[in-house]
Short mmCIF file of N, CA and C in Angstrom, two decimals:
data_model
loop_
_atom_site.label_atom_id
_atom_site.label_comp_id
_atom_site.label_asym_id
_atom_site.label_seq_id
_atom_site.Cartn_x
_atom_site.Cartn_y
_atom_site.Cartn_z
N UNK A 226 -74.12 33.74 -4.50
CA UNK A 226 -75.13 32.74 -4.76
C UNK A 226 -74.60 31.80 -5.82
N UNK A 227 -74.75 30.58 -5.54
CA UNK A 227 -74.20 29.68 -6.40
C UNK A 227 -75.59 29.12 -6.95
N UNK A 228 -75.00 27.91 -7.94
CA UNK A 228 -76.41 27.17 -8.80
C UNK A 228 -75.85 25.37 -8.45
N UNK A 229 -77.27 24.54 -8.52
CA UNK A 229 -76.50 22.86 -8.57
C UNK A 229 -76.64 22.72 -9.87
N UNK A 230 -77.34 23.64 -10.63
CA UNK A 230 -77.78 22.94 -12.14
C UNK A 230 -76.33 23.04 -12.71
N UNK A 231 -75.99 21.85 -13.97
CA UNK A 231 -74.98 21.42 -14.20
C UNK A 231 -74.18 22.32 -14.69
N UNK A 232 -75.31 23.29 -15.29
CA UNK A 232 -74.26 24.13 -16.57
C UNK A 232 -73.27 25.65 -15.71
N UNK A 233 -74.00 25.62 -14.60
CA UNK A 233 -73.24 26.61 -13.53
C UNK A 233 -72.17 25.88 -13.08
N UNK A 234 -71.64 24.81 -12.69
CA UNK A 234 -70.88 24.19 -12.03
C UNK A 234 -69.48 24.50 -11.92
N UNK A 235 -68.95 24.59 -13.36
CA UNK A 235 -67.99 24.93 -13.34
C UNK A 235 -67.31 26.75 -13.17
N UNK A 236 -68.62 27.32 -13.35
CA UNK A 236 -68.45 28.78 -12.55
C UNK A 236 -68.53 28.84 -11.24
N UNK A 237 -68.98 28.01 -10.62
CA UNK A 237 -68.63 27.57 -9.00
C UNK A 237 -67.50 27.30 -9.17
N UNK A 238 -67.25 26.17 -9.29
CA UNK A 238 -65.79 25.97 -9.17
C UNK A 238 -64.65 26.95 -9.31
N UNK A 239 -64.76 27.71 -10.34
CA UNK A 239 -63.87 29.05 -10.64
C UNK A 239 -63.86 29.81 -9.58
N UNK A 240 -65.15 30.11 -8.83
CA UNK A 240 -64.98 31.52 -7.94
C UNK A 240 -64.24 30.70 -6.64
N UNK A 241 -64.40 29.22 -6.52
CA UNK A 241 -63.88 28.62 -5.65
C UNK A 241 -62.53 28.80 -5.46
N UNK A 242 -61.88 28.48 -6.40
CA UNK A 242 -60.58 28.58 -6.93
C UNK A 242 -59.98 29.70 -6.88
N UNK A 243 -60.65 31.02 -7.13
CA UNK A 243 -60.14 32.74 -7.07
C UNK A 243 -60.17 32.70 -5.58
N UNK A 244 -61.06 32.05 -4.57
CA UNK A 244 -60.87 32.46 -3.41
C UNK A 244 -59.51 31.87 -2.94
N UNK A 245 -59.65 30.53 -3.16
CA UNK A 245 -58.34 29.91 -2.70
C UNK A 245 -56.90 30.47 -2.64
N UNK A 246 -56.79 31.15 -4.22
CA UNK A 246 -55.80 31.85 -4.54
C UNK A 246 -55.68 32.70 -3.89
N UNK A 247 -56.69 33.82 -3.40
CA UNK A 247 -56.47 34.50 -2.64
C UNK A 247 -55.90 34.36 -1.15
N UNK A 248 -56.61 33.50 -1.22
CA UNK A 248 -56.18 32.90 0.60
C UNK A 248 -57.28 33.46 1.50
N UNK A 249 -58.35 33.63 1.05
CA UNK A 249 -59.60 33.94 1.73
C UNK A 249 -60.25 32.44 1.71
N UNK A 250 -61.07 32.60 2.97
CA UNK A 250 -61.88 31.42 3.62
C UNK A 250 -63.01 31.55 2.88
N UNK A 251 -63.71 30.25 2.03
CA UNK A 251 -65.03 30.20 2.04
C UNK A 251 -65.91 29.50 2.81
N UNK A 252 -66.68 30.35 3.33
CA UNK A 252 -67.68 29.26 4.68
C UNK A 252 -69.01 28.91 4.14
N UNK A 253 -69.34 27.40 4.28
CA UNK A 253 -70.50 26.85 3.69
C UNK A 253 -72.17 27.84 3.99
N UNK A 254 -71.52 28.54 4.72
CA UNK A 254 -72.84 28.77 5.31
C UNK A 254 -73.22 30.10 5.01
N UNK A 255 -72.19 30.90 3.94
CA UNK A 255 -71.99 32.14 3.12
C UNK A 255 -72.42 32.06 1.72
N UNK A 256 -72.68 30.30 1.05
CA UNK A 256 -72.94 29.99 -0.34
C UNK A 256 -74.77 29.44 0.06
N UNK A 257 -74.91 30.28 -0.65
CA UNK A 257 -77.02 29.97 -1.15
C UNK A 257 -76.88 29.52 -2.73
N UNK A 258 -77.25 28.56 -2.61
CA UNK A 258 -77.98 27.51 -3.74
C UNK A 258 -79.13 28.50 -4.13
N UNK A 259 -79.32 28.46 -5.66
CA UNK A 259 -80.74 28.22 -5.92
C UNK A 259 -80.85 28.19 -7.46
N UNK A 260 -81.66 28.72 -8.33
CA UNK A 260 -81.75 28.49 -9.68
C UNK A 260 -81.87 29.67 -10.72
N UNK A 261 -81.15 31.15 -10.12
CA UNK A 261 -80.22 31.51 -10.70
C UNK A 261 -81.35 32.59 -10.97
N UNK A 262 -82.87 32.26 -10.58
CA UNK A 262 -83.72 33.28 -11.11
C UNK A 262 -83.62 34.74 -10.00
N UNK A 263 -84.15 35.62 -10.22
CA UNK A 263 -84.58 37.00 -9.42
C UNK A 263 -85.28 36.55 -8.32
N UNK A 264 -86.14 35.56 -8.09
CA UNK A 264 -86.99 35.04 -7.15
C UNK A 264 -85.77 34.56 -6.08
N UNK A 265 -85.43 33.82 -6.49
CA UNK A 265 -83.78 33.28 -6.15
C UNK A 265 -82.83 34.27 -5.45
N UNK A 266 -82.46 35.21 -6.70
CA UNK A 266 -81.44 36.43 -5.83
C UNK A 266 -82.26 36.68 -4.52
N UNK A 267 -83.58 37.20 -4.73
CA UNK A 267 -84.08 37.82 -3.76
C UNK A 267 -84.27 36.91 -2.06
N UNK A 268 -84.50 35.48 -2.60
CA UNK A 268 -84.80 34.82 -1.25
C UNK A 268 -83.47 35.08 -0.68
N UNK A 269 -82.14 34.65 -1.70
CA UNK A 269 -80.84 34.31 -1.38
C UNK A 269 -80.50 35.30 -0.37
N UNK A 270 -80.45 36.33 -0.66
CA UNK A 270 -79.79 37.96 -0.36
C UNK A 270 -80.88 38.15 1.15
N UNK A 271 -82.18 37.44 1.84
CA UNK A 271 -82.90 37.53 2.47
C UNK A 271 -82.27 36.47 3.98
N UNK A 272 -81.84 35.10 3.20
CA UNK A 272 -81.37 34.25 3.71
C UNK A 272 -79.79 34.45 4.51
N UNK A 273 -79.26 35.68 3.26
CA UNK A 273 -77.42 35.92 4.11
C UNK A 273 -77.54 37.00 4.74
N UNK A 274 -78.79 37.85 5.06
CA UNK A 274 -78.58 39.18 5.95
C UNK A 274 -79.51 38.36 7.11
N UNK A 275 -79.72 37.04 7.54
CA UNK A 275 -79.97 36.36 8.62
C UNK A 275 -78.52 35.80 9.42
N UNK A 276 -77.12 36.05 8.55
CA UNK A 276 -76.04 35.84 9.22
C UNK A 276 -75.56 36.60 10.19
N UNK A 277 -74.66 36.75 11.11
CA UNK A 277 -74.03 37.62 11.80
C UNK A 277 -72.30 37.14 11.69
N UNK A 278 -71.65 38.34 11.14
CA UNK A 278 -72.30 39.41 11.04
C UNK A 278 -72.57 39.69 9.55
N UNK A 279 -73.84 40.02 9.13
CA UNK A 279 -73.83 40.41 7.74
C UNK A 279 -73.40 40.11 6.35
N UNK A 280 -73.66 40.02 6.04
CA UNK A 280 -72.48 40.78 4.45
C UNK A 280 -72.25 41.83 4.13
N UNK A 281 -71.17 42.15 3.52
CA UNK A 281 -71.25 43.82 2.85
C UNK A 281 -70.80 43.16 1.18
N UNK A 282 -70.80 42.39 1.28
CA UNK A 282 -70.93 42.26 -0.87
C UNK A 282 -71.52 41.02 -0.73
N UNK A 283 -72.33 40.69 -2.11
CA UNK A 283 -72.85 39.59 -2.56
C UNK A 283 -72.07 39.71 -4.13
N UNK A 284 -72.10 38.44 -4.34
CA UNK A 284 -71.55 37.82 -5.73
C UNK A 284 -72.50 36.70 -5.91
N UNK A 285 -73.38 37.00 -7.38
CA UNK A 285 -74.22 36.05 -7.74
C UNK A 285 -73.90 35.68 -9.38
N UNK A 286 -73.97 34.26 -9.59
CA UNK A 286 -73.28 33.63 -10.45
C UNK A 286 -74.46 34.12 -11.45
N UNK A 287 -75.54 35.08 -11.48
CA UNK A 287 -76.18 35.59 -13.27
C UNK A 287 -76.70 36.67 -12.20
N UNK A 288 -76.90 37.74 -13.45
CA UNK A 288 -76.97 39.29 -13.57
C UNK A 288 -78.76 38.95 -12.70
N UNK A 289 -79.51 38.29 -13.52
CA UNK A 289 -81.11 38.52 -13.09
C UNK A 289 -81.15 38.21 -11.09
N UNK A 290 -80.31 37.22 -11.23
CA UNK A 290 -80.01 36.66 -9.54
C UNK A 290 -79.78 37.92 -8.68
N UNK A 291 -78.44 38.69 -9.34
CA UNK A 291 -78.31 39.65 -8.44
C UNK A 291 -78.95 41.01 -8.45
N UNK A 292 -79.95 40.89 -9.75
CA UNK A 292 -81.26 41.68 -10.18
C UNK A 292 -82.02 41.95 -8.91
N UNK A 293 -82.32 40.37 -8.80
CA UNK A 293 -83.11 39.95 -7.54
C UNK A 293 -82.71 40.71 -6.03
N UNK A 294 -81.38 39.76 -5.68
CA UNK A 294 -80.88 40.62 -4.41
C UNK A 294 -80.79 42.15 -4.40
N UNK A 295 -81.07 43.27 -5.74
CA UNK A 295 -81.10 44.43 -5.75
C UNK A 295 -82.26 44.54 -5.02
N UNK A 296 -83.45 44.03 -5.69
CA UNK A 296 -84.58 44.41 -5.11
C UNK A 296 -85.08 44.31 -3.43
N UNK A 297 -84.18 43.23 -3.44
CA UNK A 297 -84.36 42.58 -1.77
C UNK A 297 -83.94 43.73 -1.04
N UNK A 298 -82.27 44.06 -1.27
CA UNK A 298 -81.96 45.35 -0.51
C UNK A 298 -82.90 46.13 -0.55
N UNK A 299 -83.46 46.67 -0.90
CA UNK A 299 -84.09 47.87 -1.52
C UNK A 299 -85.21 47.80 0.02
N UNK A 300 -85.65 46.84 -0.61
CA UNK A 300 -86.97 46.44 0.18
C UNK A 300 -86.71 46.20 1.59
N UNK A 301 -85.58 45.87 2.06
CA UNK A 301 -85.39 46.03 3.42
C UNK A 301 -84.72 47.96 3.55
N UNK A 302 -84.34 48.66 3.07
CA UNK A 302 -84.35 50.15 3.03
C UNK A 302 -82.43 49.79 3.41
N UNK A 303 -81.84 48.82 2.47
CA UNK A 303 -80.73 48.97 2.28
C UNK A 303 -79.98 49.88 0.98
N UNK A 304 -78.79 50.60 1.23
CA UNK A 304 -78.54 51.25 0.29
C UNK A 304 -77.46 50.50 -0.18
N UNK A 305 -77.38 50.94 -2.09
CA UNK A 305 -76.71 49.90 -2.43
C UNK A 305 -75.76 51.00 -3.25
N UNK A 306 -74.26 51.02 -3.22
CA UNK A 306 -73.51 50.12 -2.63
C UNK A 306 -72.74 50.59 -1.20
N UNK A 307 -73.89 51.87 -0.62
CA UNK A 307 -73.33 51.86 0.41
C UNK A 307 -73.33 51.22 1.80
N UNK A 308 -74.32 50.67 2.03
CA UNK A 308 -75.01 49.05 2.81
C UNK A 308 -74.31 47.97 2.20
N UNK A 309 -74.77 47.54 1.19
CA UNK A 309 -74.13 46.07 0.62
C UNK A 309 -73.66 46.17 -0.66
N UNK A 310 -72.56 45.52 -1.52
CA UNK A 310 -72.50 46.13 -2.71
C UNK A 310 -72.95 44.75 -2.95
N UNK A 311 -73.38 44.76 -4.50
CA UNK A 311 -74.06 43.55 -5.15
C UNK A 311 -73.16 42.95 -6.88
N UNK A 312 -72.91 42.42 -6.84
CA UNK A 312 -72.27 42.06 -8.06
C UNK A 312 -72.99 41.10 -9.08
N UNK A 313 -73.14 41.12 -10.18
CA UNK A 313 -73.46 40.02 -11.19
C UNK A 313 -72.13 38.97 -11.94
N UNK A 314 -73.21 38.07 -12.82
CA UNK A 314 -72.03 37.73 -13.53
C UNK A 314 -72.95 37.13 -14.79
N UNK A 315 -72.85 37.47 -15.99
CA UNK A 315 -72.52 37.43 -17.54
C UNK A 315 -72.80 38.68 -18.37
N UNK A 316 -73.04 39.83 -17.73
CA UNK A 316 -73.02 41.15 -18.28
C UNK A 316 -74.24 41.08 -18.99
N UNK A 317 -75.40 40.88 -18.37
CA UNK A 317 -77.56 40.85 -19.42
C UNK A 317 -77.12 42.25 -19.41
N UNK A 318 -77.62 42.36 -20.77
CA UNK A 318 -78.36 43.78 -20.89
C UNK A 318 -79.12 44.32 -19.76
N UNK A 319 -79.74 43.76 -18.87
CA UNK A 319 -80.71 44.62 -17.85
C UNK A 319 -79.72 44.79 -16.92
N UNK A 320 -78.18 44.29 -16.94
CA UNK A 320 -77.42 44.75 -15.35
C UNK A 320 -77.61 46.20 -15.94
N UNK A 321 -77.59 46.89 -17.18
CA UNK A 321 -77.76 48.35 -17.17
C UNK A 321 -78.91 49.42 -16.56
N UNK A 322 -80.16 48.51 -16.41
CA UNK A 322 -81.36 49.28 -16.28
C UNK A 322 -81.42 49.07 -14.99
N UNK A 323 -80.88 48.08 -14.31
CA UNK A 323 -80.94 47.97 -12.65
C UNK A 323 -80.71 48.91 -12.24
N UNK A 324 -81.37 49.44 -10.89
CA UNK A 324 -80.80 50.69 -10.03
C UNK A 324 -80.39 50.20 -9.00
N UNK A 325 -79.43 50.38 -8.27
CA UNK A 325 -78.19 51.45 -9.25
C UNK A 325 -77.81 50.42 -10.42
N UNK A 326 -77.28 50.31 -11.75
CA UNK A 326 -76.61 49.95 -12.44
C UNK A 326 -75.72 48.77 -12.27
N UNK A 327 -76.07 47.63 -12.65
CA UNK A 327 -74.81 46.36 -11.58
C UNK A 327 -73.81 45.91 -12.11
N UNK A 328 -72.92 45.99 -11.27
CA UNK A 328 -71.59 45.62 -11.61
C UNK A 328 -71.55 43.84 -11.74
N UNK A 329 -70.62 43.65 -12.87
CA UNK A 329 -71.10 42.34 -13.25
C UNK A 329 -69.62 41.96 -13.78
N UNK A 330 -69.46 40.48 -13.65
CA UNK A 330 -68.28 39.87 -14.25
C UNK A 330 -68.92 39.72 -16.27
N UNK A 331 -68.35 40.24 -17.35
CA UNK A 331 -68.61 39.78 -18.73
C UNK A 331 -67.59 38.75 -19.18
N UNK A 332 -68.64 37.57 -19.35
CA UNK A 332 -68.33 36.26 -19.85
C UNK A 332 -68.03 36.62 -21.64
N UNK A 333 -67.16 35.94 -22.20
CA UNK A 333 -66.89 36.12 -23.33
C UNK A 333 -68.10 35.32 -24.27
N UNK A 334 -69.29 35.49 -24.44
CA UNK A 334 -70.62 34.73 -24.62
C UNK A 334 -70.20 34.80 -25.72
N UNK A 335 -69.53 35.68 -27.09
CA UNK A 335 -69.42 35.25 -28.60
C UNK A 335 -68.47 34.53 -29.09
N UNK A 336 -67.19 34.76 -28.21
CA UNK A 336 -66.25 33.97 -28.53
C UNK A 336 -66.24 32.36 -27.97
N UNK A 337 -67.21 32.02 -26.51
CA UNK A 337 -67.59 30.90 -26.64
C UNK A 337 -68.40 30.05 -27.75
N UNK A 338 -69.23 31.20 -27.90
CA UNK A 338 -69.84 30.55 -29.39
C UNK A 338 -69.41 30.26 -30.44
N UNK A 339 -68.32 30.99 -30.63
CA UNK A 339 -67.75 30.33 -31.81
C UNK A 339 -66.45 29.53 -31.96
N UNK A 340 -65.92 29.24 -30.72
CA UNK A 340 -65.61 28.24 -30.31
C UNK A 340 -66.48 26.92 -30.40
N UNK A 341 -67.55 26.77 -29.83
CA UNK A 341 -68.74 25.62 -29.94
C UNK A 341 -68.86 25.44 -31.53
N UNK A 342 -69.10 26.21 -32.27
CA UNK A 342 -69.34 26.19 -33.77
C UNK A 342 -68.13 25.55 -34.67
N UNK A 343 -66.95 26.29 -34.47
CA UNK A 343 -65.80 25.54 -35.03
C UNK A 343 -65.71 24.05 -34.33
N UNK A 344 -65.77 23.77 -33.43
CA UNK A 344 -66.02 22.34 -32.61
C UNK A 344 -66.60 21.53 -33.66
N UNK A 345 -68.15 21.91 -33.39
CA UNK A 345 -69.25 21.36 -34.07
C UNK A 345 -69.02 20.91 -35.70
N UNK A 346 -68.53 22.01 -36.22
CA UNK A 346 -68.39 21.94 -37.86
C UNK A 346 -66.85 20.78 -37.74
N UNK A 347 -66.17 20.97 -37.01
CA UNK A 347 -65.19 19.88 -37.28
C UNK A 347 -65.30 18.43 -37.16
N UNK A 348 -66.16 18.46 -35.77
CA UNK A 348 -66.94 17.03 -35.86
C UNK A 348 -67.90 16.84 -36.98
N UNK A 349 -68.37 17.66 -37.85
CA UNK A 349 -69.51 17.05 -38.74
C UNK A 349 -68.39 16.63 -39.61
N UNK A 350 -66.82 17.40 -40.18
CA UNK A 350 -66.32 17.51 -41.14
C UNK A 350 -65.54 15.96 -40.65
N UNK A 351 -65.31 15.81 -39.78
CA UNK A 351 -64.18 14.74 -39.33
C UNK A 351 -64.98 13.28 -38.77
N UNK A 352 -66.19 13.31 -38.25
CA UNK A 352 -66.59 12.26 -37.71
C UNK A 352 -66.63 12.04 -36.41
N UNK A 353 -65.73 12.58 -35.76
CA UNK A 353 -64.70 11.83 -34.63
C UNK A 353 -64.49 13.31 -33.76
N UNK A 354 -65.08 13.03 -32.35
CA UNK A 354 -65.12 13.90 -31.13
C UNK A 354 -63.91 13.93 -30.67
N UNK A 355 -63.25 15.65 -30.43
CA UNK A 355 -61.87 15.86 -30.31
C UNK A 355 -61.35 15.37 -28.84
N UNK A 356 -60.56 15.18 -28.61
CA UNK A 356 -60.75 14.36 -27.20
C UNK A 356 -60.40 15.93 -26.30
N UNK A 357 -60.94 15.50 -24.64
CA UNK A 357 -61.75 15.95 -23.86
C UNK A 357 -60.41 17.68 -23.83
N UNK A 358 -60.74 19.19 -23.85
CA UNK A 358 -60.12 19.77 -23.84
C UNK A 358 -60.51 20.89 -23.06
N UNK A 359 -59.53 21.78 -22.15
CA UNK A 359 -60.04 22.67 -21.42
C UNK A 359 -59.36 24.27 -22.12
N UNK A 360 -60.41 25.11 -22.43
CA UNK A 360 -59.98 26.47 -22.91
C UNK A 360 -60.01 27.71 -21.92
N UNK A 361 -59.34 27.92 -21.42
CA UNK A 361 -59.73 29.27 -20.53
C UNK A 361 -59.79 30.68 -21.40
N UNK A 362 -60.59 31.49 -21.16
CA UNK A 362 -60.88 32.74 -22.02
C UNK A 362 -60.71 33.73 -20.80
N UNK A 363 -60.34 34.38 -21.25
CA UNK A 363 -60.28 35.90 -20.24
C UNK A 363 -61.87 36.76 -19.79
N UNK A 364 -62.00 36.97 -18.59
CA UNK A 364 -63.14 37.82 -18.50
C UNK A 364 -62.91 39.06 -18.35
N UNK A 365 -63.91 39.99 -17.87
CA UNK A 365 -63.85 41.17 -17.72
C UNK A 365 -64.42 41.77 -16.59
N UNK A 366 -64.34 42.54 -15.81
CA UNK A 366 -65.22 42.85 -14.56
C UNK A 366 -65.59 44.55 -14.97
N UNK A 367 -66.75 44.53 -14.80
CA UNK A 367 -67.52 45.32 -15.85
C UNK A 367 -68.06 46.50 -14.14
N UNK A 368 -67.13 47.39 -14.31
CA UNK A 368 -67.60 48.17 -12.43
C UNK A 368 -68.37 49.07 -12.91
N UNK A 369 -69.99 49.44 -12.29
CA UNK A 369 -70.83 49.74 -12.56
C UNK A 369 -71.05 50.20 -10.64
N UNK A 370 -72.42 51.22 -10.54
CA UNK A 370 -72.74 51.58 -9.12
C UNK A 370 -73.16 50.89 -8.19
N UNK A 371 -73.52 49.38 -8.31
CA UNK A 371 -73.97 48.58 -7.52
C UNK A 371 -72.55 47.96 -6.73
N UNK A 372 -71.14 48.40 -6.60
CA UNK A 372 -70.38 48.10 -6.05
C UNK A 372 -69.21 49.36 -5.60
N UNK A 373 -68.93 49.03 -4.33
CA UNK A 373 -68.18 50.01 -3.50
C UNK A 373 -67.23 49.81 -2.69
N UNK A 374 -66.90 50.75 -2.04
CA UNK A 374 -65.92 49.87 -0.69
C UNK A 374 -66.43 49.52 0.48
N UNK A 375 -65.67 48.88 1.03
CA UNK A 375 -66.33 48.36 2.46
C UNK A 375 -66.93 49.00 3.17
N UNK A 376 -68.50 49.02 3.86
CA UNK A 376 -69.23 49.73 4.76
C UNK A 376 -68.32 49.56 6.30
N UNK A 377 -68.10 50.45 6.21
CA UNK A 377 -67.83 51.24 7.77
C UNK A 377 -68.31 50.39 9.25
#
């Protein structure tokens, strides 16, 4: 599940890019838009088991999204991760309380922050906006029970 709102964009773009590398196909008609809420996961995850054939993993760009698609499985009497596995991404505290437990990509959320802060304090100290710069940070893939191997 992807997002149009701006501040997701460039995490689209990333998973875009991991596929490429891989040399796996992304098909338009495998990416659900929406706004990142549980309401969201859940329509989303409702909308891609109308494909044929199926899915057997979902990847949703925030933890509550794929909160959502937990529940959806559920509710159709899918087992998770032996039916579909479900993945998150920024490591919420609640991917822990989800059942099963969700496996989630962890975004480096403190060290961006203080990245933004040293930014910030340099522009107050200097005046003058550093010109335009790209930082890549390392993530983490955080494997938890909501992900498995391929259903059979």
């Amino acid at each position: 599940f992807g997002s149009t709102q701006s501040r997701f964009l460039d995490l689209n773009r990333g998973v875009s890019r991991a596929f490429e590398k891989l040399g796996l196909p992304i098909e338009a008609q495998n990416i659900v838009y929406g706004d990142l809420s549980a309401h969201a996961g859940q329509a989303a995850l409702e909308e891609c088991l109308q494909h044929h054939p199926a899915p057997t993993a979902i990847f949703a760009l925030s933890d509550t999204a794929a909160i959502g698609a937990l529940a959806a499985a559920h509710a159709r009497g899918l087992k998770v991760p032996d039916d579909i596995s479900i993945v998150g991404c920024a490591d919420d505290p609640a991917a822990l309380t989800a059942y099963p437990p969700l496996c989630t990509v962890n975004l480096p959320a403190e060290e961006m922050a203080a990245m933004a802060i040293r930014e910030i304090g340099r522009l107050v100290m200097e005046g003058v906006p550093a010109s335009a710069q790209q930082t890549l940070l390392p993530v983490r893939m955080v494997i938890r029970a909501s992900s498995g191997s391929r259903p059979e």
